[in-house]
mmCIF file of C-alpha atoms and ligand atoms in Angstrom:
data_model
loop_
_atom_site.group_PDB
_atom_site.id
_atom_site.type_symbol
_atom_site.label_atom_id
_atom_site.label_comp_id
_atom_site.label_asym_id
_atom_site.label_seq_id
_atom_site.Cartn_x
_atom_site.Cartn_y
_atom_site.Cartn_z
ATOM 1 C CA MET A 249 -121.876 -228.785 -122.524
ATOM 2 C CA SER A 250 -120.893 -228.814 -126.224
ATOM 3 C CA PRO A 251 -123.936 -230.874 -128.287
ATOM 4 C CA SER A 252 -122.073 -233.924 -129.132
ATOM 5 C CA LEU A 253 -123.029 -234.201 -125.676
ATOM 6 C CA ALA A 254 -122.683 -238.595 -125.507
ATOM 7 C CA LEU A 255 -124.053 -239.080 -122.255
ATOM 8 C CA LEU A 256 -125.968 -237.418 -118.491
ATOM 9 C CA VAL A 257 -126.625 -239.313 -115.891
ATOM 10 C CA PHE A 258 -129.345 -238.112 -113.932
ATOM 11 C CA THR A 259 -129.240 -239.616 -110.621
ATOM 12 C CA ASP A 260 -130.973 -239.094 -107.210
ATOM 13 C CA LEU A 261 -128.663 -238.782 -103.765
ATOM 14 C CA ASP A 262 -129.253 -240.949 -100.113
ATOM 15 C CA GLY A 263 -129.997 -244.660 -100.621
ATOM 16 C CA THR A 264 -128.624 -244.505 -104.878
ATOM 17 C CA LEU A 265 -125.588 -242.755 -105.026
ATOM 18 C CA LEU A 266 -124.978 -242.913 -101.895
ATOM 19 C CA ASP A 267 -125.152 -245.923 -99.048
ATOM 20 C CA HIS A 268 -128.921 -245.536 -96.938
ATOM 21 C CA GLY A 269 -126.592 -245.535 -93.599
ATOM 22 C CA SER A 270 -123.580 -243.931 -94.270
ATOM 23 C CA TYR A 271 -123.138 -241.655 -96.367
ATOM 24 C CA ARG A 272 -120.812 -242.520 -98.726
ATOM 25 C CA TRP A 273 -120.159 -243.482 -102.255
ATOM 26 C CA ASP A 274 -116.973 -245.111 -103.107
ATOM 27 C CA ALA A 275 -118.582 -248.072 -104.290
ATOM 28 C CA ALA A 276 -119.523 -246.362 -106.911
ATOM 29 C CA ARG A 277 -116.621 -244.463 -108.383
ATOM 30 C CA PRO A 278 -115.363 -246.839 -110.604
ATOM 31 C CA ALA A 279 -118.433 -246.385 -112.430
ATOM 32 C CA LEU A 280 -118.132 -241.953 -111.722
ATOM 33 C CA THR A 281 -114.561 -242.015 -113.228
ATOM 34 C CA ALA A 282 -115.357 -243.767 -116.480
ATOM 35 C CA LEU A 283 -118.617 -241.844 -116.620
ATOM 36 C CA ALA A 284 -115.484 -238.735 -116.390
ATOM 37 C CA ARG A 285 -113.574 -239.826 -118.762
ATOM 38 C CA ILE A 286 -116.115 -240.276 -121.917
ATOM 39 C CA GLY A 287 -116.959 -236.099 -120.582
ATOM 40 C CA ALA A 288 -120.655 -237.920 -119.800
ATOM 41 C CA GLY A 289 -122.169 -235.296 -117.510
ATOM 42 C CA VAL A 290 -124.281 -236.574 -113.176
ATOM 43 C CA VAL A 291 -126.776 -234.521 -112.451
ATOM 44 C CA LEU A 292 -128.397 -234.612 -108.645
ATOM 45 C CA ALA A 293 -131.420 -234.771 -107.894
ATOM 46 C CA SER A 294 -132.479 -234.648 -104.337
ATOM 47 C CA SER A 295 -134.934 -232.879 -101.907
ATOM 48 C CA LYS A 296 -131.674 -231.295 -100.300
ATOM 49 C CA THR A 297 -131.192 -227.340 -100.862
ATOM 50 C CA ALA A 298 -128.795 -226.024 -102.934
ATOM 51 C CA ALA A 299 -126.853 -225.520 -99.834
ATOM 52 C CA GLU A 300 -126.756 -229.139 -98.795
ATOM 53 C CA MET A 301 -125.600 -229.619 -102.795
ATOM 54 C CA ALA A 302 -123.206 -227.655 -103.814
ATOM 55 C CA PRO A 303 -120.927 -228.909 -101.358
ATOM 56 C CA LEU A 304 -121.914 -232.452 -102.175
ATOM 57 C CA ARG A 305 -121.431 -231.843 -106.244
ATOM 58 C CA ASP A 306 -117.784 -230.293 -105.303
ATOM 59 C CA ARG A 307 -116.692 -232.968 -103.770
ATOM 60 C CA LEU A 308 -118.350 -236.034 -106.349
ATOM 61 C CA GLY A 309 -116.661 -233.855 -108.650
ATOM 62 C CA LEU A 310 -119.442 -232.628 -110.468
ATOM 63 C CA GLY A 311 -119.244 -229.076 -110.181
ATOM 64 C CA ASP A 312 -119.765 -228.536 -114.331
ATOM 65 C CA TRP A 313 -122.980 -230.117 -113.660
ATOM 66 C CA PRO A 314 -126.300 -228.678 -113.067
ATOM 67 C CA ALA A 315 -127.757 -230.003 -109.891
ATOM 68 C CA ILE A 316 -131.502 -230.725 -109.015
ATOM 69 C CA VAL A 317 -132.897 -228.673 -105.619
ATOM 70 C CA GLU A 318 -135.534 -229.302 -103.045
ATOM 71 C CA ASN A 319 -137.604 -231.688 -105.414
ATOM 72 C CA GLY A 320 -137.242 -230.378 -108.788
ATOM 73 C CA GLY A 321 -138.301 -227.015 -106.719
ATOM 74 C CA GLY A 322 -135.372 -225.595 -108.210
ATOM 75 C CA VAL A 323 -131.854 -225.648 -110.193
ATOM 76 C CA LEU A 324 -128.400 -225.087 -108.843
ATOM 77 C CA PRO A 325 -126.141 -223.633 -112.436
ATOM 78 C CA PRO A 326 -123.061 -225.080 -112.706
ATOM 79 C CA GLY A 327 -119.791 -223.780 -111.568
ATOM 80 C CA THR A 328 -122.129 -222.002 -108.320
ATOM 81 C CA GLY A 329 -122.305 -222.053 -104.954
ATOM 82 C CA GLY A 330 -125.509 -222.899 -102.362
ATOM 83 C CA GLU A 331 -125.380 -219.270 -102.225
ATOM 84 C CA LEU A 332 -129.087 -218.890 -104.560
ATOM 85 C CA PRO A 333 -131.277 -215.683 -104.014
ATOM 86 C CA ALA A 334 -134.700 -216.844 -102.736
ATOM 87 C CA ASN A 335 -136.437 -217.455 -104.860
ATOM 88 C CA THR A 336 -140.504 -219.521 -104.470
ATOM 89 C CA HIS A 337 -140.094 -220.390 -101.422
ATOM 90 C CA GLN A 338 -141.170 -215.899 -100.586
ATOM 91 C CA THR A 339 -143.836 -217.062 -102.524
ATOM 92 C CA VAL A 340 -145.103 -220.718 -101.035
ATOM 93 C CA ARG A 341 -144.991 -219.017 -97.096
ATOM 94 C CA ALA A 342 -147.394 -216.460 -98.380
ATOM 95 C CA ARG A 343 -150.026 -219.014 -99.824
ATOM 96 C CA LEU A 344 -149.655 -221.411 -96.479
ATOM 97 C CA SER A 345 -150.272 -218.302 -94.159
ATOM 98 C CA GLY A 346 -153.249 -218.199 -95.328
ATOM 99 C CA LEU A 347 -154.473 -222.161 -95.169
ATOM 100 C CA PRO A 348 -155.630 -223.840 -92.045
ATOM 101 C CA ALA A 349 -153.922 -224.211 -89.509
ATOM 102 C CA GLY A 350 -151.659 -227.540 -88.359
ATOM 103 C CA PHE A 351 -148.512 -227.552 -90.695
ATOM 104 C CA VAL A 352 -145.615 -226.107 -89.559
ATOM 105 C CA GLY A 353 -142.313 -226.246 -91.526
ATOM 106 C CA PHE A 354 -138.966 -225.689 -91.195
ATOM 107 C CA SER A 355 -139.081 -221.645 -92.163
ATOM 108 C CA ASP A 356 -141.225 -222.243 -88.495
ATOM 109 C CA LEU A 357 -138.370 -223.865 -86.183
ATOM 110 C CA SER A 358 -135.072 -223.009 -85.043
ATOM 111 C CA VAL A 359 -131.943 -224.952 -86.192
ATOM 112 C CA ALA A 360 -131.804 -227.408 -82.708
ATOM 113 C CA ASP A 361 -135.553 -228.252 -83.379
ATOM 114 C CA LEU A 362 -135.149 -229.091 -86.863
ATOM 115 C CA ALA A 363 -131.772 -230.709 -86.233
ATOM 116 C CA GLU A 364 -134.409 -233.258 -83.749
ATOM 117 C CA LEU A 365 -136.534 -233.713 -85.650
ATOM 118 C CA THR A 366 -135.164 -234.828 -88.402
ATOM 119 C CA GLY A 367 -132.027 -236.278 -86.683
ATOM 120 C CA LEU A 368 -129.122 -233.945 -89.042
ATOM 121 C CA SER A 369 -126.350 -232.731 -87.139
ATOM 122 C CA THR A 370 -126.973 -228.980 -86.450
ATOM 123 C CA ASP A 371 -125.041 -227.841 -89.083
ATOM 124 C CA VAL A 372 -126.613 -229.940 -92.107
ATOM 125 C CA ALA A 373 -129.312 -228.383 -90.315
ATOM 126 C CA GLY A 374 -128.890 -225.401 -91.125
ATOM 127 C CA LEU A 375 -128.439 -225.606 -94.618
ATOM 128 C CA ALA A 376 -131.080 -227.615 -94.602
ATOM 129 C CA LYS A 377 -132.785 -224.278 -93.514
ATOM 130 C CA GLN A 378 -131.868 -222.101 -96.456
ATOM 131 C CA ARG A 379 -135.296 -223.376 -98.777
ATOM 132 C CA ARG A 380 -135.074 -220.925 -101.850
ATOM 133 C CA PHE A 381 -138.356 -223.110 -103.563
ATOM 134 C CA THR A 382 -139.997 -225.442 -100.683
ATOM 135 C CA GLU A 383 -141.776 -225.725 -97.656
ATOM 136 C CA PRO A 384 -141.179 -228.670 -96.286
ATOM 137 C CA GLY A 385 -142.437 -229.873 -93.144
ATOM 138 C CA ILE A 386 -145.155 -232.096 -90.151
ATOM 139 C CA TRP A 387 -148.686 -231.823 -89.578
ATOM 140 C CA THR A 388 -148.961 -231.155 -86.591
ATOM 141 C CA GLY A 389 -152.656 -230.971 -86.867
ATOM 142 C CA ALA A 390 -155.897 -234.287 -86.282
ATOM 143 C CA GLU A 391 -155.390 -236.452 -89.136
ATOM 144 C CA ALA A 392 -158.862 -235.885 -90.005
ATOM 145 C CA ASP A 393 -157.892 -232.159 -90.890
ATOM 146 C CA LEU A 394 -155.361 -232.915 -93.041
ATOM 147 C CA PRO A 395 -157.726 -233.296 -96.387
ATOM 148 C CA ASP A 396 -158.850 -229.735 -95.727
ATOM 149 C CA PHE A 397 -155.848 -228.788 -95.395
ATOM 150 C CA LEU A 398 -154.653 -230.498 -98.691
ATOM 151 C CA ASN A 399 -157.762 -229.522 -100.445
ATOM 152 C CA ALA A 400 -156.609 -225.923 -99.360
ATOM 153 C CA ALA A 401 -153.036 -225.426 -100.100
ATOM 154 C CA GLU A 402 -154.793 -227.579 -103.402
ATOM 155 C CA GLN A 403 -157.438 -223.795 -103.873
ATOM 156 C CA ALA A 404 -153.932 -221.403 -103.275
ATOM 157 C CA GLY A 405 -152.027 -223.416 -106.114
ATOM 158 C CA LEU A 406 -149.742 -225.033 -104.271
ATOM 159 C CA GLY A 407 -148.509 -228.355 -104.547
ATOM 160 C CA ALA A 408 -148.367 -231.148 -102.081
ATOM 161 C CA THR A 409 -145.637 -234.082 -101.849
ATOM 162 C CA ARG A 410 -145.499 -236.854 -99.339
ATOM 163 C CA GLY A 411 -142.406 -238.483 -99.121
ATOM 164 C CA GLY A 412 -141.831 -240.746 -95.672
ATOM 165 C CA ARG A 413 -142.741 -238.223 -93.218
ATOM 166 C CA PHE A 414 -142.580 -234.347 -94.362
ATOM 167 C CA LEU A 415 -145.195 -232.814 -96.560
ATOM 168 C CA THR A 416 -143.493 -230.952 -98.931
ATOM 169 C CA LEU A 417 -145.848 -227.940 -100.216
ATOM 170 C CA SER A 418 -144.310 -226.649 -103.782
ATOM 171 C CA LEU A 419 -145.185 -224.692 -106.772
ATOM 172 C CA GLY A 420 -145.717 -228.012 -108.130
ATOM 173 C CA GLN A 421 -142.913 -227.765 -110.109
ATOM 174 C CA THR A 422 -140.996 -231.206 -110.071
ATOM 175 C CA LYS A 423 -137.708 -233.693 -110.629
ATOM 176 C CA ALA A 424 -138.582 -235.192 -113.882
ATOM 177 C CA GLY A 425 -139.897 -231.463 -114.505
ATOM 178 C CA ARG A 426 -135.937 -230.027 -113.760
ATOM 179 C CA MET A 427 -135.137 -233.296 -115.983
ATOM 180 C CA GLN A 428 -136.598 -232.147 -118.967
ATOM 181 C CA GLU A 429 -135.569 -228.473 -118.996
ATOM 182 C CA VAL A 430 -131.737 -230.094 -118.619
ATOM 183 C CA ILE A 431 -132.301 -232.506 -121.237
ATOM 184 C CA ASP A 432 -134.260 -229.808 -123.620
ATOM 185 C CA ARG A 433 -131.144 -227.278 -122.629
ATOM 186 C CA THR A 434 -127.965 -229.889 -122.966
ATOM 187 C CA ARG A 435 -129.633 -232.767 -126.269
ATOM 188 C CA PRO A 436 -127.677 -235.260 -124.556
ATOM 189 C CA LEU A 437 -126.965 -238.307 -126.590
ATOM 190 C CA HIS A 438 -128.224 -240.785 -124.160
ATOM 191 C CA SER A 439 -130.209 -240.203 -120.554
ATOM 192 C CA ILE A 440 -129.965 -243.019 -117.818
ATOM 193 C CA ALA A 441 -132.072 -241.596 -114.518
ATOM 194 C CA LEU A 442 -131.175 -243.777 -111.343
ATOM 195 C CA GLY A 443 -133.388 -243.969 -108.345
ATOM 196 C CA ASP A 444 -134.505 -245.976 -105.245
ATOM 197 C CA ALA A 445 -137.939 -244.506 -104.044
ATOM 198 C CA PRO A 446 -140.999 -244.384 -105.141
ATOM 199 C CA ASN A 447 -140.683 -240.412 -105.594
ATOM 200 C CA ASP A 448 -138.363 -240.919 -108.363
ATOM 201 C CA VAL A 449 -140.461 -243.125 -110.900
ATOM 202 C CA GLU A 450 -140.330 -240.143 -112.912
ATOM 203 C CA MET A 451 -138.263 -239.600 -113.317
ATOM 204 C CA LEU A 452 -136.821 -243.466 -114.404
ATOM 205 C CA GLN A 453 -140.148 -243.669 -116.854
ATOM 206 C CA ALA A 454 -139.026 -240.159 -117.727
ATOM 207 C CA ALA A 455 -134.534 -240.763 -119.463
ATOM 208 C CA ASP A 456 -134.057 -243.503 -121.838
ATOM 209 C CA HIS A 457 -132.601 -245.838 -118.806
ATOM 210 C CA GLY A 458 -134.164 -246.330 -115.921
ATOM 211 C CA VAL A 459 -132.718 -248.012 -113.063
ATOM 212 C CA ILE A 460 -133.778 -248.539 -109.978
ATOM 213 C CA VAL A 461 -131.364 -249.141 -106.862
ATOM 214 C CA GLN A 462 -132.398 -251.586 -104.500
ATOM 215 C CA ASN A 463 -133.201 -250.094 -100.886
ATOM 216 C CA PRO A 464 -134.161 -252.995 -98.477
ATOM 217 C CA HIS A 465 -134.685 -249.881 -95.898
ATOM 218 C CA GLY A 466 -137.284 -247.809 -98.144
ATOM 219 C CA PRO A 467 -140.835 -248.528 -99.449
ATOM 220 C CA ARG A 468 -140.433 -251.000 -102.682
ATOM 221 C CA VAL A 469 -140.690 -249.199 -105.843
ATOM 222 C CA PRO A 470 -144.210 -250.857 -107.789
ATOM 223 C CA PRO A 471 -143.905 -253.209 -111.114
ATOM 224 C CA LEU A 472 -143.321 -250.630 -113.381
ATOM 225 C CA PRO A 473 -143.931 -250.964 -117.529
ATOM 226 C CA GLY A 474 -140.468 -250.348 -118.579
ATOM 227 C CA GLU A 475 -139.266 -253.491 -116.680
ATOM 228 C CA ALA A 476 -141.444 -255.610 -119.030
ATOM 229 C CA THR A 477 -139.563 -253.871 -122.471
ATOM 230 C CA GLY A 478 -135.486 -253.716 -120.399
ATOM 231 C CA ARG A 479 -135.851 -250.591 -121.037
ATOM 232 C CA ILE A 480 -135.960 -249.695 -117.067
ATOM 233 C CA ARG A 481 -133.558 -252.372 -115.080
ATOM 234 C CA ARG A 482 -133.673 -253.038 -110.990
ATOM 235 C CA THR A 483 -130.240 -253.336 -109.105
ATOM 236 C CA THR A 484 -129.285 -256.431 -107.259
ATOM 237 C CA ARG A 485 -126.707 -254.455 -105.517
ATOM 238 C CA PRO A 486 -128.497 -251.650 -102.851
ATOM 239 C CA GLY A 487 -126.827 -248.126 -103.043
ATOM 240 C CA PRO A 488 -123.388 -247.052 -104.837
ATOM 241 C CA ALA A 489 -122.187 -250.829 -105.168
ATOM 242 C CA GLY A 490 -125.651 -251.639 -107.632
ATOM 243 C CA TRP A 491 -125.158 -247.495 -108.999
ATOM 244 C CA ASN A 492 -121.645 -249.065 -109.649
ATOM 245 C CA ARG A 493 -122.797 -251.995 -111.534
ATOM 246 C CA ALA A 494 -125.770 -250.686 -113.521
ATOM 247 C CA VAL A 495 -123.776 -247.703 -115.538
ATOM 248 C CA LEU A 496 -120.397 -249.414 -116.050
ATOM 249 C CA ASP A 497 -122.728 -252.059 -118.014
ATOM 250 C CA LEU A 498 -125.053 -249.591 -119.474
ATOM 251 C CA LEU A 499 -122.111 -247.611 -120.975
ATOM 252 C CA GLN A 500 -120.890 -250.782 -122.053
ATOM 253 C CA GLU A 501 -124.413 -251.612 -124.032
ATOM 254 C CA LEU A 502 -124.604 -248.166 -125.009
ATOM 255 C CA THR A 503 -120.739 -248.814 -126.100
ATOM 256 C CA LEU A 504 -119.275 -245.660 -124.718
ATOM 257 C CA ILE A 505 -117.049 -248.035 -123.063
ATOM 258 C CA GLY A 506 -115.250 -251.177 -124.437
ATOM 259 C CA ASP A 507 -115.985 -254.097 -122.671
ATOM 260 C CA PRO A 508 -113.797 -254.460 -119.282
ATOM 261 C CA GLN A 509 -113.135 -258.600 -119.899
ATOM 262 C CA GLY A 510 -112.118 -257.785 -123.415
ATOM 263 C CA ASP A 511 -109.055 -257.404 -124.618
ATOM 264 C CA GLY A 512 -109.477 -253.539 -125.949
HETATM 265 MG MG1 LIG B 179 -133.881 -241.586 -102.205
#
């Protein structure tokens, strides 16, 4: 990562770089190849643990770049496997133990129970249980008791984010916060962020260029102020196909690659 890094791309995984249903990324290969050719970096950012992220990052050929794991809970450094030492997870668990009952975390469940709850294979559920920073789980108490739990969590210094059916407790770090740390460290000339869901909005707004990748299966990202100025755009195609088009268009607009329709 030299001081003259031209471009750093931050991307969500599920529904963004990875197809919502098949988890494939073939359709994004032309853009990934173009990025590699100009020496641009790609930083994966998702709710996955380091143990889940490391093999995926290798398969994508992105092992030279950091990856943001556990929704910003931590960063997997470049070139490392998924074996990160335990970090803030122990603190989160200790604080959780003092809160009103009703929250059942991934750490409370067996691999088999977690696989059943999430629909993950038992192999992947095992990797998802290797928490280093945050504790996702489900609220099993009465819905009316949840506000008290959330208040107590806040008093204990825990951040709680709800994405889909899981409630994740953390020490408050976010994907956008980690993205800013990586940008401060690597100082790219340009940054692009891509995401498909409301929990990606902060990241999309913090980048020089934001891309909302269409996901017909998930909650829609509300209109963002940057869309009026063109700083944030939406793809017409979902998942990796939309990712590919948006990144190739931006590479051309930023004159980082030539016009593929032209002579050069
Ligand atoms: Mg997503």
